[in-house]
Coordinates of C-alpha atoms in Angstrom, one line a residue:
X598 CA -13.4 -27.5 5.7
X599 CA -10.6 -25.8 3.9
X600 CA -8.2 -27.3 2.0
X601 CA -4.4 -26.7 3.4
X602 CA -2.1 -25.5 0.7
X603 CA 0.7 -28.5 -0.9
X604 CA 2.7 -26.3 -2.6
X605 CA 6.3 -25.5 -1.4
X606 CA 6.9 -22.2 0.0
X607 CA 8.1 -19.0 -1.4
X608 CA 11.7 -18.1 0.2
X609 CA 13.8 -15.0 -0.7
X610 CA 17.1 -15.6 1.2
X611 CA 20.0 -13.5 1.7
X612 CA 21.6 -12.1 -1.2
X613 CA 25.0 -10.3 -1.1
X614 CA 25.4 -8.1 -4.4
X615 CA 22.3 -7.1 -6.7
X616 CA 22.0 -8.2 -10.6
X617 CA 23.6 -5.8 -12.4
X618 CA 20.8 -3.3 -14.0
X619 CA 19.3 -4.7 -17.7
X620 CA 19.1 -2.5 -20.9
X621 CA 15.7 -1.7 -20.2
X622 CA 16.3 -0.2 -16.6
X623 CA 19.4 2.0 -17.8
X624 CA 17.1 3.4 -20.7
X625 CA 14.5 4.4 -18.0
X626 CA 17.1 5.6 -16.2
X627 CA 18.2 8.0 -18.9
X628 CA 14.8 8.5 -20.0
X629 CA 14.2 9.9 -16.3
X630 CA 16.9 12.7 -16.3
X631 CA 15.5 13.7 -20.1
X632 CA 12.4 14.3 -18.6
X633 CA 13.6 15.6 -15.4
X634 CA 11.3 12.9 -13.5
X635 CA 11.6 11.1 -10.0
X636 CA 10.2 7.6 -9.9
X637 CA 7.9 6.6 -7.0
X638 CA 7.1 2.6 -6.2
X639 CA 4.9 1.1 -4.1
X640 CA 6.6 -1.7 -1.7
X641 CA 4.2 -4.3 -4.1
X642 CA 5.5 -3.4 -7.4
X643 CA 7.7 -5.8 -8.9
X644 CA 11.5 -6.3 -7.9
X645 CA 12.8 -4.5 -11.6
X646 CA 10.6 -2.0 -10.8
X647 CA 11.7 -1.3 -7.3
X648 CA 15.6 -1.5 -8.2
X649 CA 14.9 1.7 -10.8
X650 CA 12.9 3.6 -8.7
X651 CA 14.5 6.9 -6.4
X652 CA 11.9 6.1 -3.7
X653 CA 10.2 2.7 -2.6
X654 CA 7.8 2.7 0.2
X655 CA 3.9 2.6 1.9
X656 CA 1.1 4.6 0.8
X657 CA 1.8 7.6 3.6
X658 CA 5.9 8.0 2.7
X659 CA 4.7 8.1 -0.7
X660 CA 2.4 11.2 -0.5
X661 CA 5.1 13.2 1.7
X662 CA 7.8 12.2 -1.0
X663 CA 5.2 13.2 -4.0
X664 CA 4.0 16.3 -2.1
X665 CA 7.8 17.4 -1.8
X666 CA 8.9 16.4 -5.4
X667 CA 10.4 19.1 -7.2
X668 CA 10.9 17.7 -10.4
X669 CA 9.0 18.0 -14.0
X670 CA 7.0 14.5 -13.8
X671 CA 6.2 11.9 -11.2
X672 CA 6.4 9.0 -12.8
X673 CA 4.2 6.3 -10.1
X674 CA 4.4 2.6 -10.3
X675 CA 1.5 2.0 -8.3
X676 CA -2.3 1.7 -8.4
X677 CA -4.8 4.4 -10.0
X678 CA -5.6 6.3 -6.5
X679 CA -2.0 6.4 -5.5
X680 CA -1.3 8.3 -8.8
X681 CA -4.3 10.8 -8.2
X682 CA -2.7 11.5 -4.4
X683 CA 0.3 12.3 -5.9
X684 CA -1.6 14.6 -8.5
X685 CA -3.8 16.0 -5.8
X686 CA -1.0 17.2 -3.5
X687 CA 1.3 18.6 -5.9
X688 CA -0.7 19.5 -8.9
X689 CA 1.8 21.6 -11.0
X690 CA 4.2 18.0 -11.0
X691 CA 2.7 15.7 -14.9
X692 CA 1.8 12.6 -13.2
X693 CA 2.3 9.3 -15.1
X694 CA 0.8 5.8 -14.2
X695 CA 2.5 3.0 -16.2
X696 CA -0.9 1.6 -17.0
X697 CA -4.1 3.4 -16.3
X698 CA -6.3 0.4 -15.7
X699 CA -4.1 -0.4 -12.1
X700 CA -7.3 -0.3 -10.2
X701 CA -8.1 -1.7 -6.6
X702 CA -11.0 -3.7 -4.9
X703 CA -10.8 -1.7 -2.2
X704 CA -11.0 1.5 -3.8
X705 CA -13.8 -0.2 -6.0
X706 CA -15.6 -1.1 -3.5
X707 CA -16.6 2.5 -1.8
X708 CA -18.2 4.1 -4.9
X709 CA -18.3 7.8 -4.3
X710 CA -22.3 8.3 -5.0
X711 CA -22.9 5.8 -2.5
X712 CA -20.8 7.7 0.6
X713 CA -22.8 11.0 -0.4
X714 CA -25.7 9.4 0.0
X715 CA -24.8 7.7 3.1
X716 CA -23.5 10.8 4.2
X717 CA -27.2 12.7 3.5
X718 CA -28.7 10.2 5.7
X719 CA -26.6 10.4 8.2
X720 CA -26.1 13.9 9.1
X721 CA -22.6 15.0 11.1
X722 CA -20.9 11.6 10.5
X723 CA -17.4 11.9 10.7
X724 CA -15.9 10.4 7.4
X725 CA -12.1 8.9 7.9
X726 CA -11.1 7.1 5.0
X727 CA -8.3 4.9 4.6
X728 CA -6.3 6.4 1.8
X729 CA -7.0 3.5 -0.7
X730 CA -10.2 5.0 -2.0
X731 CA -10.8 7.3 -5.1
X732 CA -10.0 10.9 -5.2
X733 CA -13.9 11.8 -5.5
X734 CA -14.0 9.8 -1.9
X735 CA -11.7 11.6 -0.3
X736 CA -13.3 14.7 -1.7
X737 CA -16.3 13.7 1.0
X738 CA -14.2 12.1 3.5
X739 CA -12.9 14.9 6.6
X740 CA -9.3 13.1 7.2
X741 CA -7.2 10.5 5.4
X742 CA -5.1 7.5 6.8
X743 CA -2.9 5.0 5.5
X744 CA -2.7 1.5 7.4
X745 CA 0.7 2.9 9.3
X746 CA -0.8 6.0 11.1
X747 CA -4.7 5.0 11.3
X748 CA -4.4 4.5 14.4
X749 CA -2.9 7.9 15.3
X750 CA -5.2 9.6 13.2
X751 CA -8.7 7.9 14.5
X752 CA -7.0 8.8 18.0
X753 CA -7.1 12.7 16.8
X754 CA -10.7 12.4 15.9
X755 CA -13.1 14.8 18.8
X756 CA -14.7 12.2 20.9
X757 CA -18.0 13.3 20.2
X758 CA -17.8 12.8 16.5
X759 CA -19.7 9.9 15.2
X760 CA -17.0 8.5 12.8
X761 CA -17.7 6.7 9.6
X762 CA -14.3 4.5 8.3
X763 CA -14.1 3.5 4.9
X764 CA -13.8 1.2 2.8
X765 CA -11.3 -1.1 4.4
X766 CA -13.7 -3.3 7.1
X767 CA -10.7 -5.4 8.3
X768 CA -8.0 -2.3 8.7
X769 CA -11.2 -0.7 10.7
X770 CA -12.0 -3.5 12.6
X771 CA -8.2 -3.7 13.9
X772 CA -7.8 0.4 14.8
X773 CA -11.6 0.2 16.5
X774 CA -9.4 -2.5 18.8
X775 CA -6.4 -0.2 19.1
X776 CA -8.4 2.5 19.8
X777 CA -11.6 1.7 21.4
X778 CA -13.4 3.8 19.3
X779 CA -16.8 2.7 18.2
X780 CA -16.9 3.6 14.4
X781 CA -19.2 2.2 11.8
X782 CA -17.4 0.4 8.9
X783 CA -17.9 0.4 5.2
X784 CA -18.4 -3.2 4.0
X785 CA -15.1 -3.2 1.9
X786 CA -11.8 -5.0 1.3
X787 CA -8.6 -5.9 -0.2
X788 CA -9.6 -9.2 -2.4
X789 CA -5.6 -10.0 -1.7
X790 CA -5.6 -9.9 1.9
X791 CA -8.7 -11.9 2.2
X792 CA -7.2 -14.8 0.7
X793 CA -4.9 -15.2 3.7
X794 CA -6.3 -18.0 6.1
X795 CA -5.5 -19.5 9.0
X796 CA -5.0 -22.9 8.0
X797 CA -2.4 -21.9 6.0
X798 CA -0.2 -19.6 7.7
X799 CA -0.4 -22.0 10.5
X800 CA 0.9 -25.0 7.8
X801 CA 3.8 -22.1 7.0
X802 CA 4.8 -21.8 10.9
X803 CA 4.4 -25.2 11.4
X804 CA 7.4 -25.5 8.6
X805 CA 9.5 -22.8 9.6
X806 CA 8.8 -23.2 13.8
X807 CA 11.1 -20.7 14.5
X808 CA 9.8 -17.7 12.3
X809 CA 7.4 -14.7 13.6
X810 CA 4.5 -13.9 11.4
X811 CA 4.3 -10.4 10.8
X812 CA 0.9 -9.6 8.8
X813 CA -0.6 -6.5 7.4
X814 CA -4.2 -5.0 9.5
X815 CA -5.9 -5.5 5.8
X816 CA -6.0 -9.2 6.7
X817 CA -9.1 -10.7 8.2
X818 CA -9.4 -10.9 12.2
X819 CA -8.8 -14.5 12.8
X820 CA -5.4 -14.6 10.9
X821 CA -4.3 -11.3 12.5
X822 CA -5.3 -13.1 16.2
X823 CA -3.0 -15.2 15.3
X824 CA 0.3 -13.2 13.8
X825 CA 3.3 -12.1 16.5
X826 CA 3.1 -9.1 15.1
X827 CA 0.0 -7.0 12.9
X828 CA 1.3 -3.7 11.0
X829 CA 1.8 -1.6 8.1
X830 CA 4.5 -2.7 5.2
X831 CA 6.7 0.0 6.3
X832 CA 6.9 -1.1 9.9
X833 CA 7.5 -4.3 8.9
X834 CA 10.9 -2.9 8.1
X835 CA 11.7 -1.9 11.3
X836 CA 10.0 -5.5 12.7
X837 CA 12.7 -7.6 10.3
X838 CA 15.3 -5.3 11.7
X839 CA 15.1 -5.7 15.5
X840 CA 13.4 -9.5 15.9
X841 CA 16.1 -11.5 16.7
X842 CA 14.9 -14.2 14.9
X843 CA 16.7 -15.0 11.4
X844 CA 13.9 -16.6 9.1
X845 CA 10.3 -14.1 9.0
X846 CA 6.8 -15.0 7.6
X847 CA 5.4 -12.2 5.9
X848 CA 1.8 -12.2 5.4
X849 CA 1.1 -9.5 2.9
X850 CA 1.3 -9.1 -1.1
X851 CA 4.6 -10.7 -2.0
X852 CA 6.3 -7.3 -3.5
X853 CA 7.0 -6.5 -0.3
X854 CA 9.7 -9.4 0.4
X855 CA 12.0 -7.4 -2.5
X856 CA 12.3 -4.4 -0.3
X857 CA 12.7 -6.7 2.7
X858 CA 15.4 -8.5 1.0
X859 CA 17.5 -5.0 0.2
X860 CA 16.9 -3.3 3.3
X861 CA 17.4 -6.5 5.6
X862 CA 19.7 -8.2 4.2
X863 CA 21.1 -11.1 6.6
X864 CA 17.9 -12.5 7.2
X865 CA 15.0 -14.7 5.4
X866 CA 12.0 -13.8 4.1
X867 CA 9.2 -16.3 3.9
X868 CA 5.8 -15.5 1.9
X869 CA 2.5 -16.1 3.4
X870 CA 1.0 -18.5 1.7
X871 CA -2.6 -18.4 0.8
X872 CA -4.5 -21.4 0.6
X873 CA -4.0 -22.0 -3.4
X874 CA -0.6 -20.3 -4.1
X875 CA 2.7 -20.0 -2.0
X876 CA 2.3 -16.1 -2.6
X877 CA 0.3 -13.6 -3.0
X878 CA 0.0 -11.1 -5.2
X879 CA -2.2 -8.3 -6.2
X880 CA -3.1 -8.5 -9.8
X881 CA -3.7 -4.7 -9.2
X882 CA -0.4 -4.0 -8.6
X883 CA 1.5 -6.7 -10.6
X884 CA -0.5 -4.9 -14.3
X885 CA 2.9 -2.1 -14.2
X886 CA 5.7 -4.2 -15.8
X887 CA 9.2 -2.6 -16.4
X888 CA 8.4 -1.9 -20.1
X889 CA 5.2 0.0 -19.1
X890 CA 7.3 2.3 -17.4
X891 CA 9.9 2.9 -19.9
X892 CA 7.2 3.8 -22.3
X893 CA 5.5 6.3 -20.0
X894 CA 8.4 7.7 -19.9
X895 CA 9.1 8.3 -23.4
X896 CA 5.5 8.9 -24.5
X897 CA 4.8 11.2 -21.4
X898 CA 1.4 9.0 -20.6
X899 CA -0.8 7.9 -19.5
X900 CA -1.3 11.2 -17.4
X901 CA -3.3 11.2 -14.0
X902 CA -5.9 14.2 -15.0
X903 CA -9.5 15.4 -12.7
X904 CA -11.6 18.1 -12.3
X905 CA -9.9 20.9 -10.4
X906 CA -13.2 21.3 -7.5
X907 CA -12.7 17.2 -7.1
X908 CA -8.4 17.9 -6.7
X909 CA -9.4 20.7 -4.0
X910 CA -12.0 19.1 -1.9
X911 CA -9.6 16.5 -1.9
X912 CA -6.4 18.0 -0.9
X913 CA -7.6 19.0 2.4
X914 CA -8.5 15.9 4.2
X915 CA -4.8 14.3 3.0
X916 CA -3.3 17.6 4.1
X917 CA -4.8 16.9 7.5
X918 CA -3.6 13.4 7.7
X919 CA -0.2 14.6 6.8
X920 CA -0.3 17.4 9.2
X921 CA -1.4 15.1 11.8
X922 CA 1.4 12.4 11.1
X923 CA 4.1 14.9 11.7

């Protein structure tokens, strides 16, 4: 039997004004008009990173906004195949990631040589790949999706395509419901969201009575069953916005209560706890730190760099989803 949690639970509250911006922040600050750079973040980066940052959203607002930058150098506080998205849809942009080694399980866990050879077996598969995957896997893949328009985009697929959806097993598991599409999945996921169980978000509700769970699809299938609500981090916005209720349990990695916090402001945020921590955070996402981004900035790397064939086989399935999201 599994263990409920004991510790006490993560809360970000209400707050009125922000903390005024440190030393740090106001050099990236200037360091970004020196270079003539925009700064994308992920909703999961950390709340100093978020506060500097000219955009903050999910993985699909983040390849329009990098797509349409026209400045010198993106600078992206996110995970490595966010950074090569950016790179892959507007090539001519320097792309900087604050620290190279900001990997993902997920991404990790759909090697590209092992699709191919999937793919060679099984002849005409339809390939849609959730957009947390490597650049060389979208390469193979026909059409790209982020967990706020998979739906929409498996819904596009011709019906008498056999559809292959990688790597994200739970995220497929949850659209083939939406949908009713029979797909195969890849045997992948996010180590984060796996760690969310049922025994304790149900300890978390039982605390907080009044308070709607809101979880993310990347979550396993008996804690989504039993969320009010199962969707993307940037509809989660628009969830905290109209719910009447005044206190929210978030079940997703913990970054996401920062943006919550500015964009929501009268209301509380409560983390989903996973069964060891009151929180949850991707150690992925959480390697970028405030200082790594100050010194991309002024050193100009690390740069996201691949093989131009790789970039172009690439570009066209995430030009699809993009086309199809409109």
């Amino acid at each position: 039997m599994t263990a409920t949690p004991n510790h006490e639970p993560y809360i970000v509250r209400p707050r009125n004004e922000p903390a005024p911006l440190s030393p740090i922040q106001e050099e990236i600050l200037a360091l970004k008009r020196e270079r003539n750079a925009v700064i994308l973040a992920h909703n999961y980066q950390i709340e100093s990173i978020q506060r500097i940052a000219d955009y903050v959203g999910d993985s699909l607002g983040l390849a329009y906004q990098a797509q349409q930058a026209q400045a010198d150098v993106i600078l992206f506080c996110g995970v490595h195949f966010m950074a090569e998205t950016a790179k892959i849809v507007n090539p001519a942009r320097t792309v900087l990631l604050p620290d190279l080694d900001a990997g993902c399980s997920l991404s990790d866990s759909c090697p590209a040589e092992q699709l191919a050879a999937y793919k060679a077996a099984h002849p005409g598969t339809y390939v849609v790949a959730y957009i947390n995957c490597s650049a060389a896997v979208k390469a193979l893949s026909d059409v790209i999706c982020t967990s706020g328009n998979a739906a929409k985009i498996v819904a596009r697929v011709p019906a008498n395509k056999k559809i292959l959806f990688v790597p994200d097993q739970n995220l497929g598991q949850w659209v083939r419901q939406k949908t009713g599409r029979d797909m195969r999945l890849w045997p992948g996921s996010c180590y984060a969201h796996v760690q969310f169980t049922v025994a304790a978000i149900e300890k978390i509700r039982a605390q907080f009575p009044g308070a709607p769970v809101v979880a993310h699809p990347e979550c396993v299938q008996a804690v989504r069953d039993i969320a009010d609500e199962v969707c993307s981090t940037e509809l989660m916005i628009g969830f905290a916005k109209k719910t009447p209720a005044r206190e929210i349990i978030v079940v997703t990695e913990s970054g996401m209560l920062h943006r919550l916090q500015r964009e929501v402001p009268d209301k509380t945020f409560i983390a989903g706890p996973t069964d060891t921590c009151a929180c949850n955070d991707c150690r992925f996402m959480k390697m970028n730190t405030i200082e790594k981004v100050r010194d991309a900035l002024k050193n100009m790397s690390p740069a996201i760099e691949m093989p131009e064939d790789v970039r172009a086989a690439a570009f066209a399935p995430i030009q699809r989803m993009l086309d199809w999201s409109k």
